[in-house]
Amino acid sequence: MKYNFLLLLAFLAIFFIACEEDDHDECQECHVLCALDDGTTHEHEIGEFCGDDLHDIEANGYTLPSEMTIKGVTYEAGHVFAPNELCCEAHGHEDDHDH
Amino acid sequence: MRIAILIVLSNFYCFLFSQTSGLVLDENQYPISEVDVYISDLNLLIQTDLNGEFYFDSYIIDNTYVQFSKYGYSSKVVKYQNNENFTIILRQLHVKLDEIGIKESSSILGNNKTINIENKLLKNNFVSSTSLVESISRLPGVQMISSGLGIQKVVVRGLSGLRVVTFLNGMRISNQEWANDHGIGFTDLGLNDVELIKGAASLKFGGEAIGGVLYFKDSPFVKSTIPSGFIASKFDNSHVLFSNQFGMNWSKKSFFLNAYGQHSASADYRLPDNTYLFNSRLNNQSFKLAMGILSNDIQTIFRYQYNADNLGIPAHVHGGDLTSISIDDLTSDFLILSEDFKMTRPTQFINNHLFTYETKYRLNNINYSFFAGHFINNLQEYDKWTVPAFDMDLSTSTFRFNLDIPFSYIDINTGIQHQIQSNFNNITDRLIPDANTNESGVYFIVNYDKKKLGFNSGLRLDYKKIMCSEYSFNKSFLSFNTSHGLFYKLNDNVLRMTYSSSFRAPHLSELFSYGLHHGTMRFEIGDVNLQVEKSHQFDLKYQWNDDHFGFVVNPFTQIINNFISISPTDGFYNSIYRIYNYTQFNNVQISGCELNVHYHPHFIHNLHIEQSYSFINAQNKDNDSYISRTPSNKIKTTLNLDLSQYNILLNIKSFTIYHLYSFAQTNISLFEESTNSYNVLNMDLFLEPFKRTTLVIGANNILNEEYVPHISRVRDVAGGVPNPGRSFHVSLKYDF
């Protein structure tokens, strides 16, 4: 009985130690999403954003600091990409070579 | 006052000194040990000792259902009578037919003779199966929508979501189940079994259950004055899944306690080509507590369950033409274990709290029961890192009062139910609005059961009121459900016929959706003018078995009027996400047949072969087209070699092979692609290397088949993202 109880305690200790919190890296690569005529979507990288800056563009959108041409379309400085036209998601790990 | 004290004291005296005992024998009058004796009204499990005897400290009231079961023997359900000799004879079986609905058992959903109720044991599911939903989907006519282990939900005869109502210990699980990316919401932790009715034949629980009812039950209380329980661990290499569970049972006099906990974490799953589906990871923590006071006339049970899921949403793309996406953009070439257990984006964070209270009281042979439950579901879906796409609290409170009046052959079941539901958005971004729903139901069911003949007939009336100030919507819906079943047994032939009709009022999501749903990668628009969905189902089940062979034929047809569907349009939101509208078809017909064969060759007594065939055809009769996402036809085969009587290496108990053949699905709707046929082969070895220790070693998808189920959540992306490739798993459980 004592052995069983100790076993359960040991198991519970491992069990709860394993419940570690999810911590995010606060810096993320972000892209603007541009719909192309062929029905596909192009992701254009706009750089890495961290902390409050990341929150700001995710909540309010991204304002172009200078004119930018993406796939033949020119966007004026001050153009605002809405939050749902942005993505700062991570992607899978790729080998150096194509698979 | 004195009289009252005397009554209380006399009851107390009865409780202290009365005892119920009985004996379980086989056909040769030899005692059978370790028979599970389940007193269903008390939710209590006891076992026979080496002499086949069992004892219960209190007396059992007349007409209480007591179920006797042991693997390899016929199960028996008896109504206890105090003045009768409590000796039970169990027949040794050659054919074990528990998976195909022949087993006699006591059911919460109704009389399983007159209603087509399937039952699946889940008490060892953690070690014997990769997941709860995968295990249930082995039943004929049952499939699953999934994208890895994280998001999984049950499909019954082609219907899912709001049409398949899930109950957990009496409480309906309302967890935004309308969407394919919102899973079942709990794990197999502490579960004993699940009962399933395909279609709307369950009136007590079945308001709105056009597709069926799944009723999950916790493990019963166990008489155990010193704490008993288990610890278990599981590892699966294709998901890099680590999962641990513990359980504990304790009792003292009339007080019973069960407690369970679970922690699971997995990384992204491996595809057959040895790449990994990015963000198919999961993290789960669950805790469950049940306390019961089971005395002579009154039984009270309180339960609490917490379930937290962090689920990655894999195969996420930003709209456009999903078929033009390359699968390379969705996968990783390798795993980095220090990173790939952490949540990335998009992710669902789900927290569920379930409180239930139930009390049963018996007076003058009438069973009164009261149930109260409160379920809180918080769903946060993050497409971005710091701003949720939506964050909703859905709270549901249910009250149910039931009266069960048993006579010798007739059982009358009647009751009322009231449910209050509130959907509240914690942020301004929303897909469905804040709304309140009040729902009241009343039902009346009569069962007649006399050996060879039985029938069931019932009515249920539901009134539902939806109030949404944001849309100035205040509308009531009235739905009327009926079910009528007939049962006839002649020698080894059993015939069941059921007609059921049910109505389902539209849900908030179907009425008011307006927004981008990242989990499904579409912009969804509801329709406030949707009408009540109406279903009529005919179900026929014929079964026959002898000592070595058994089969079941179960044809069915279901007609659904005003079928609510979500259909793609040619429009795009922000030129990126396709717009989907909720719409209604006048006439949809779903028909099919399920067949089961169980064979036990006389010359190999230890071999059991079980095969099921599920055929389904779902058509929109408005334009003679097929309904999208109809599951493909399936053949499921299980071979089980029972080796428990031999003492083979490490005490091998059994060896199981499971094979699934899925036919190609070419009956497709307008915007749908067909899917190919496939084979999946799994194997498991069950061992008992030490006393009270169970070890399971197995492999899934041994052929490393690259396959995409027709109802996979990620079928439309990149031409279809395959299910996991070959995987190996090992589970260990120690009972104390």
mmCIF file of N, CA, C and O in Angstrom, chain B residues 348-420:
data_model
loop_
_atom_site.group_PDB
_atom_site.id
_atom_site.type_symbol
_atom_site.label_atom_id
_atom_site.label_comp_id
_atom_site.label_asym_id
_atom_site.label_seq_id
_atom_site.Cartn_x
_atom_site.Cartn_y
_atom_site.Cartn_z
ATOM 1 N N GLN B 348 -5.767 27.081 -31.512
ATOM 2 C CA GLN B 348 -6.963 27.184 -30.671
ATOM 3 C C GLN B 348 -6.554 26.945 -29.222
ATOM 4 O O GLN B 348 -5.820 25.999 -28.940
ATOM 5 N N PHE B 349 -7.047 27.800 -28.338
ATOM 6 C CA PHE B 349 -6.910 27.572 -26.900
ATOM 7 C C PHE B 349 -8.310 27.330 -26.359
ATOM 8 O O PHE B 349 -9.164 28.215 -26.451
ATOM 9 N N ILE B 350 -8.527 26.143 -25.844
ATOM 10 C CA ILE B 350 -9.873 25.757 -25.417
ATOM 11 C C ILE B 350 -9.843 25.374 -23.945
ATOM 12 O O ILE B 350 -9.009 24.567 -23.524
ATOM 13 N N ASN B 351 -10.730 25.965 -23.179
ATOM 14 C CA ASN B 351 -10.860 25.604 -21.765
ATOM 15 C C ASN B 351 -12.301 25.214 -21.483
ATOM 16 O O ASN B 351 -13.211 26.018 -21.724
ATOM 17 N N ASN B 352 -12.489 24.020 -20.988
ATOM 18 C CA ASN B 352 -13.835 23.542 -20.672
ATOM 19 C C ASN B 352 -13.935 23.198 -19.190
ATOM 20 O O ASN B 352 -13.066 22.511 -18.646
ATOM 21 N N HIS B 353 -14.986 23.702 -18.573
ATOM 22 C CA HIS B 353 -15.302 23.321 -17.185
ATOM 23 C C HIS B 353 -16.702 22.714 -17.184
ATOM 24 O O HIS B 353 -17.636 23.340 -17.680
ATOM 25 N N LEU B 354 -16.807 21.543 -16.607
ATOM 26 C CA LEU B 354 -18.118 20.889 -16.562
ATOM 27 C C LEU B 354 -18.447 20.518 -15.116
ATOM 28 O O LEU B 354 -17.675 19.826 -14.456
ATOM 29 N N PHE B 355 -19.577 21.011 -14.646
ATOM 30 C CA PHE B 355 -20.075 20.673 -13.313
ATOM 31 C C PHE B 355 -21.408 19.948 -13.491
ATOM 32 O O PHE B 355 -22.285 20.452 -14.196
ATOM 33 N N THR B 356 -21.537 18.811 -12.867
ATOM 34 C CA THR B 356 -22.847 18.149 -12.917
ATOM 35 C C THR B 356 -23.238 17.676 -11.521
ATOM 36 O O THR B 356 -22.381 17.322 -10.697
ATOM 37 N N TYR B 357 -24.523 17.697 -11.307
ATOM 38 C CA TYR B 357 -25.074 17.215 -10.042
ATOM 39 C C TYR B 357 -26.283 16.362 -10.390
ATOM 40 O O TYR B 357 -27.144 16.790 -11.166
ATOM 41 N N GLU B 358 -26.327 15.168 -9.891
ATOM 42 C CA GLU B 358 -27.511 14.363 -10.141
ATOM 43 C C GLU B 358 -27.910 13.620 -8.886
ATOM 44 O O GLU B 358 -27.059 13.189 -8.093
ATOM 45 N N THR B 359 -29.183 13.529 -8.699
ATOM 46 C CA THR B 359 -29.672 12.806 -7.535
ATOM 47 C C THR B 359 -30.831 11.925 -7.968
ATOM 48 O O THR B 359 -31.646 12.306 -8.813
ATOM 49 N N LYS B 360 -30.843 10.727 -7.415
ATOM 50 C CA LYS B 360 -31.902 9.771 -7.746
ATOM 51 C C LYS B 360 -32.571 9.345 -6.450
ATOM 52 O O LYS B 360 -31.888 9.100 -5.444
ATOM 53 N N TYR B 361 -33.834 9.250 -6.521
ATOM 54 C CA TYR B 361 -34.593 8.868 -5.340
ATOM 55 C C TYR B 361 -35.651 7.867 -5.747
ATOM 56 O O TYR B 361 -36.268 8.009 -6.802
ATOM 57 N N ARG B 362 -35.850 6.868 -4.937
ATOM 58 C CA ARG B 362 -36.849 5.857 -5.282
ATOM 59 C C ARG B 362 -37.895 5.780 -4.173
ATOM 60 O O ARG B 362 -37.569 5.676 -2.999
ATOM 61 N N LEU B 363 -39.134 5.875 -4.570
ATOM 62 C CA LEU B 363 -40.224 5.809 -3.612
ATOM 63 C C LEU B 363 -41.369 5.045 -4.254
ATOM 64 O O LEU B 363 -41.786 5.358 -5.381
ATOM 65 N N ASN B 364 -41.869 4.070 -3.540
ATOM 66 C CA ASN B 364 -42.990 3.260 -4.036
ATOM 67 C C ASN B 364 -42.732 2.742 -5.447
ATOM 68 O O ASN B 364 -43.578 2.855 -6.334
ATOM 69 N N ASN B 365 -41.520 2.276 -5.668
ATOM 70 C CA ASN B 365 -41.152 1.680 -6.946
ATOM 71 C C ASN B 365 -41.104 2.692 -8.111
ATOM 72 O O ASN B 365 -41.093 2.319 -9.271
ATOM 73 N N ILE B 366 -41.115 3.965 -7.779
ATOM 74 C CA ILE B 366 -40.974 4.987 -8.829
ATOM 75 C C ILE B 366 -39.613 5.651 -8.651
ATOM 76 O O ILE B 366 -39.229 6.008 -7.541
ATOM 77 N N ASN B 367 -38.881 5.774 -9.751
ATOM 78 C CA ASN B 367 -37.559 6.405 -9.700
ATOM 79 C C ASN B 367 -37.682 7.873 -10.086
ATOM 80 O O ASN B 367 -38.122 8.190 -11.185
ATOM 81 N N TYR B 368 -37.271 8.728 -9.170
ATOM 82 C CA TYR B 368 -37.249 10.154 -9.458
ATOM 83 C C TYR B 368 -35.791 10.539 -9.664
ATOM 84 O O TYR B 368 -34.937 10.147 -8.865
ATOM 85 N N SER B 369 -35.505 11.287 -10.671
ATOM 86 C CA SER B 369 -34.123 11.748 -10.807
ATOM 87 C C SER B 369 -34.093 13.213 -11.218
ATOM 88 O O SER B 369 -34.945 13.670 -11.991
ATOM 89 N N PHE B 370 -33.110 13.898 -10.664
ATOM 90 C CA PHE B 370 -32.937 15.311 -10.988
ATOM 91 C C PHE B 370 -31.493 15.512 -11.414
ATOM 92 O O PHE B 370 -30.559 14.996 -10.796
ATOM 93 N N PHE B 371 -31.330 16.242 -12.484
ATOM 94 C CA PHE B 371 -29.986 16.508 -13.002
ATOM 95 C C PHE B 371 -29.816 18.006 -13.211
ATOM 96 O O PHE B 371 -30.708 18.671 -13.754
ATOM 97 N N ALA B 372 -28.681 18.514 -12.767
ATOM 98 C CA ALA B 372 -28.341 19.915 -13.063
ATOM 99 C C ALA B 372 -26.904 19.943 -13.550
ATOM 100 O O ALA B 372 -26.029 19.281 -12.964
ATOM 101 N N GLY B 373 -26.660 20.633 -14.603
ATOM 102 C CA GLY B 373 -25.311 20.695 -15.146
ATOM 103 C C GLY B 373 -24.981 22.082 -15.642
ATOM 104 O O GLY B 373 -25.869 22.828 -16.087
ATOM 105 N N HIS B 374 -23.707 22.425 -15.529
ATOM 106 C CA HIS B 374 -23.253 23.726 -16.036
ATOM 107 C C HIS B 374 -21.950 23.502 -16.791
ATOM 108 O O HIS B 374 -21.014 22.905 -16.257
ATOM 109 N N PHE B 375 -21.936 23.951 -18.020
ATOM 110 C CA PHE B 375 -20.758 23.734 -18.869
ATOM 111 C C PHE B 375 -20.272 25.085 -19.376
ATOM 112 O O PHE B 375 -21.059 25.866 -19.925
ATOM 113 N N ILE B 376 -18.994 25.347 -19.155
ATOM 114 C CA ILE B 376 -18.411 26.609 -19.620
ATOM 115 C C ILE B 376 -17.342 26.280 -20.649
ATOM 116 O O ILE B 376 -16.410 25.517 -20.361
ATOM 117 N N ASN B 377 -17.498 26.838 -21.811
ATOM 118 C CA ASN B 377 -16.523 26.605 -22.878
ATOM 119 C C ASN B 377 -15.951 27.951 -23.296
ATOM 120 O O ASN B 377 -16.697 28.860 -23.654
ATOM 121 N N ASN B 378 -14.649 28.065 -23.203
ATOM 122 C CA ASN B 378 -13.986 29.255 -23.728
ATOM 123 C C ASN B 378 -13.129 28.830 -24.914
ATOM 124 O O ASN B 378 -12.300 27.933 -24.804
ATOM 125 N N LEU B 379 -13.387 29.453 -26.044
ATOM 126 C CA LEU B 379 -12.639 29.129 -27.262
ATOM 127 C C LEU B 379 -11.956 30.393 -27.764
ATOM 128 O O LEU B 379 -12.613 31.394 -28.057
ATOM 129 N N GLN B 380 -10.649 30.315 -27.823
ATOM 130 C CA GLN B 380 -9.877 31.417 -28.409
ATOM 131 C C GLN B 380 -9.175 30.874 -29.634
ATOM 132 O O GLN B 380 -8.522 29.830 -29.563
ATOM 133 N N GLU B 381 -9.324 31.563 -30.717
ATOM 134 C CA GLU B 381 -8.635 31.150 -31.934
ATOM 135 C C GLU B 381 -7.681 32.269 -32.310
ATOM 136 O O GLU B 381 -8.116 33.404 -32.544
ATOM 137 N N TYR B 382 -6.405 31.945 -32.341
ATOM 138 C CA TYR B 382 -5.361 32.937 -32.657
ATOM 139 C C TYR B 382 -4.800 32.646 -34.033
ATOM 140 O O TYR B 382 -4.199 31.603 -34.259
ATOM 141 N N ASP B 383 -5.011 33.593 -34.920
ATOM 142 C CA ASP B 383 -4.332 33.565 -36.200
ATOM 143 C C ASP B 383 -3.057 34.394 -36.079
ATOM 144 O O ASP B 383 -2.031 34.100 -36.680
ATOM 145 N N LYS B 384 -3.154 35.425 -35.242
ATOM 146 C CA LYS B 384 -2.001 36.297 -34.968
ATOM 147 C C LYS B 384 -1.448 35.965 -33.582
ATOM 148 O O LYS B 384 -2.062 35.211 -32.834
ATOM 149 N N TRP B 385 -0.296 36.557 -33.261
ATOM 150 C CA TRP B 385 0.364 36.217 -32.007
ATOM 151 C C TRP B 385 -0.257 36.924 -30.813
ATOM 152 O O TRP B 385 -0.349 36.362 -29.725
ATOM 153 N N THR B 386 -0.658 38.161 -31.018
ATOM 154 C CA THR B 386 -1.054 38.974 -29.860
ATOM 155 C C THR B 386 -2.540 39.321 -29.862
ATOM 156 O O THR B 386 -3.042 39.823 -28.869
ATOM 157 N N VAL B 387 -3.224 39.098 -30.980
ATOM 158 C CA VAL B 387 -4.631 39.494 -31.090
ATOM 159 C C VAL B 387 -5.455 38.271 -31.499
ATOM 160 O O VAL B 387 -5.221 37.706 -32.569
ATOM 161 N N PRO B 388 -6.393 37.855 -30.660
ATOM 162 C CA PRO B 388 -7.188 36.690 -31.066
ATOM 163 C C PRO B 388 -8.144 37.025 -32.210
ATOM 164 O O PRO B 388 -8.646 38.148 -32.305
ATOM 165 N N ALA B 389 -8.367 36.052 -33.065
ATOM 166 C CA ALA B 389 -9.354 36.233 -34.147
ATOM 167 C C ALA B 389 -10.751 36.202 -33.554
ATOM 168 O O ALA B 389 -11.619 36.948 -33.971
ATOM 169 N N PHE B 390 -10.975 35.305 -32.634
ATOM 170 C CA PHE B 390 -12.158 35.395 -31.797
ATOM 171 C C PHE B 390 -11.912 34.737 -30.451
ATOM 172 O O PHE B 390 -11.029 33.898 -30.297
ATOM 173 N N ASP B 391 -12.694 35.186 -29.503
ATOM 174 C CA ASP B 391 -12.558 34.751 -28.116
ATOM 175 C C ASP B 391 -13.974 34.710 -27.544
ATOM 176 O O ASP B 391 -14.562 35.743 -27.258
ATOM 177 N N MET B 392 -14.514 33.505 -27.445
ATOM 178 C CA MET B 392 -15.925 33.369 -27.071
ATOM 179 C C MET B 392 -16.095 32.516 -25.833
ATOM 180 O O MET B 392 -15.406 31.515 -25.659
ATOM 181 N N ASP B 393 -17.022 32.943 -24.996
ATOM 182 C CA ASP B 393 -17.454 32.120 -23.862
ATOM 183 C C ASP B 393 -18.839 31.592 -24.165
ATOM 184 O O ASP B 393 -19.755 32.381 -24.449
ATOM 185 N N LEU B 394 -18.983 30.301 -24.092
ATOM 186 C CA LEU B 394 -20.297 29.696 -24.276
ATOM 187 C C LEU B 394 -20.641 28.974 -22.983
ATOM 188 O O LEU B 394 -19.961 28.019 -22.610
ATOM 189 N N SER B 395 -21.645 29.457 -22.300
ATOM 190 C CA SER B 395 -22.019 28.781 -21.048
ATOM 191 C C SER B 395 -23.408 28.175 -21.201
ATOM 192 O O SER B 395 -24.317 28.797 -21.764
ATOM 193 N N THR B 396 -23.529 26.970 -20.725
ATOM 194 C CA THR B 396 -24.779 26.226 -20.868
ATOM 195 C C THR B 396 -25.188 25.660 -19.511
ATOM 196 O O THR B 396 -24.367 25.034 -18.829
ATOM 197 N N SER B 397 -26.414 25.921 -19.121
ATOM 198 C CA SER B 397 -26.949 25.336 -17.881
ATOM 199 C C SER B 397 -28.143 24.473 -18.236
ATOM 200 O O SER B 397 -29.013 24.901 -19.002
ATOM 201 N N THR B 398 -28.156 23.284 -17.696
ATOM 202 C CA THR B 398 -29.241 22.350 -18.000
ATOM 203 C C THR B 398 -29.859 21.823 -16.708
ATOM 204 O O THR B 398 -29.137 21.515 -15.750
ATOM 205 N N PHE B 399 -31.164 21.733 -16.711
ATOM 206 C CA PHE B 399 -31.896 21.141 -15.591
ATOM 207 C C PHE B 399 -32.844 20.093 -16.178
ATOM 208 O O PHE B 399 -33.525 20.369 -17.161
ATOM 209 N N ARG B 400 -32.855 18.932 -15.569
ATOM 210 C CA ARG B 400 -33.710 17.871 -16.105
ATOM 211 C C ARG B 400 -34.327 17.088 -14.941
ATOM 212 O O ARG B 400 -33.627 16.698 -13.998
ATOM 213 N N PHE B 401 -35.596 16.895 -15.014
ATOM 214 C CA PHE B 401 -36.285 16.092 -14.005
ATOM 215 C C PHE B 401 -36.924 14.915 -14.718
ATOM 216 O O PHE B 401 -37.641 15.096 -15.704
ATOM 217 N N ASN B 402 -36.647 13.723 -14.230
ATOM 218 C CA ASN B 402 -37.118 12.523 -14.917
ATOM 219 C C ASN B 402 -37.839 11.599 -13.942
ATOM 220 O O ASN B 402 -37.454 11.470 -12.781
ATOM 221 N N LEU B 403 -38.859 10.991 -14.466
ATOM 222 C CA LEU B 403 -39.656 10.055 -13.681
ATOM 223 C C LEU B 403 -39.656 8.725 -14.420
ATOM 224 O O LEU B 403 -40.009 8.671 -15.595
ATOM 225 N N ASP B 404 -39.237 7.676 -13.724
ATOM 226 C CA ASP B 404 -39.218 6.352 -14.351
ATOM 227 C C ASP B 404 -40.157 5.448 -13.555
ATOM 228 O O ASP B 404 -39.921 5.198 -12.369
ATOM 229 N N ILE B 405 -41.207 4.983 -14.208
ATOM 230 C CA ILE B 405 -42.204 4.169 -13.506
ATOM 231 C C ILE B 405 -42.183 2.765 -14.116
ATOM 232 O O ILE B 405 -42.734 2.535 -15.192
ATOM 233 N N PRO B 406 -41.507 1.829 -13.452
ATOM 234 C CA PRO B 406 -41.455 0.472 -14.003
ATOM 235 C C PRO B 406 -42.624 -0.389 -13.523
ATOM 236 O O PRO B 406 -43.001 -0.350 -12.361
ATOM 237 N N PHE B 407 -43.199 -1.113 -14.455
ATOM 238 C CA PHE B 407 -44.171 -2.159 -14.105
ATOM 239 C C PHE B 407 -43.519 -3.481 -14.491
ATOM 240 O O PHE B 407 -42.333 -3.519 -14.836
ATOM 241 N N SER B 408 -44.265 -4.552 -14.477
ATOM 242 C CA SER B 408 -43.624 -5.837 -14.755
ATOM 243 C C SER B 408 -43.051 -5.899 -16.181
ATOM 244 O O SER B 408 -41.925 -6.298 -16.382
ATOM 245 N N TYR B 409 -43.831 -5.508 -17.166
ATOM 246 C CA TYR B 409 -43.339 -5.546 -18.546
ATOM 247 C C TYR B 409 -43.267 -4.161 -19.187
ATOM 248 O O TYR B 409 -42.733 -4.005 -20.267
ATOM 249 N N ILE B 410 -43.873 -3.207 -18.541
ATOM 250 C CA ILE B 410 -43.939 -1.866 -19.130
ATOM 251 C C ILE B 410 -43.122 -0.902 -18.285
ATOM 252 O O ILE B 410 -43.103 -0.983 -17.060
ATOM 253 N N ASP B 411 -42.443 -0.030 -18.951
ATOM 254 C CA ASP B 411 -41.650 0.989 -18.285
ATOM 255 C C ASP B 411 -42.040 2.342 -18.880
ATOM 256 O O ASP B 411 -41.990 2.527 -20.095
ATOM 257 N N ILE B 412 -42.433 3.261 -18.020
ATOM 258 C CA ILE B 412 -42.811 4.599 -18.496
ATOM 259 C C ILE B 412 -41.745 5.590 -18.045
ATOM 260 O O ILE B 412 -41.365 5.615 -16.873
ATOM 261 N N ASN B 413 -41.275 6.357 -18.990
ATOM 262 C CA ASN B 413 -40.218 7.325 -18.714
ATOM 263 C C ASN B 413 -40.709 8.681 -19.172
ATOM 264 O O ASN B 413 -41.024 8.870 -20.344
ATOM 265 N N THR B 414 -40.772 9.623 -18.265
ATOM 266 C CA THR B 414 -41.236 10.947 -18.671
ATOM 267 C C THR B 414 -40.442 12.015 -17.933
ATOM 268 O O THR B 414 -39.906 11.759 -16.847
ATOM 269 N N GLY B 415 -40.339 13.161 -18.530
ATOM 270 C CA GLY B 415 -39.543 14.187 -17.885
ATOM 271 C C GLY B 415 -39.608 15.523 -18.585
ATOM 272 O O GLY B 415 -40.186 15.656 -19.665
ATOM 273 N N ILE B 416 -39.000 16.491 -17.925
ATOM 274 C CA ILE B 416 -38.904 17.833 -18.512
ATOM 275 C C ILE B 416 -37.453 18.282 -18.443
ATOM 276 O O ILE B 416 -36.686 17.835 -17.594
ATOM 277 N N GLN B 417 -37.117 19.168 -19.341
ATOM 278 C CA GLN B 417 -35.738 19.654 -19.396
ATOM 279 C C GLN B 417 -35.747 21.133 -19.748
ATOM 280 O O GLN B 417 -36.557 21.577 -20.558
ATOM 281 N N HIS B 418 -34.869 21.860 -19.120
ATOM 282 C CA HIS B 418 -34.737 23.280 -19.483
ATOM 283 C C HIS B 418 -33.257 23.600 -19.632
ATOM 284 O O HIS B 418 -32.437 23.163 -18.834
ATOM 285 N N GLN B 419 -32.958 24.347 -20.654
ATOM 286 C CA GLN B 419 -31.556 24.703 -20.908
ATOM 287 C C GLN B 419 -31.441 26.196 -21.204
ATOM 288 O O GLN B 419 -32.226 26.751 -21.958
ATOM 289 N N ILE B 420 -30.438 26.799 -20.578
ATOM 290 C CA ILE B 420 -30.169 28.222 -20.812
ATOM 291 C C ILE B 420 -28.754 28.306 -21.373
ATOM 292 O O ILE B 420 -27.812 27.770 -20.779
#
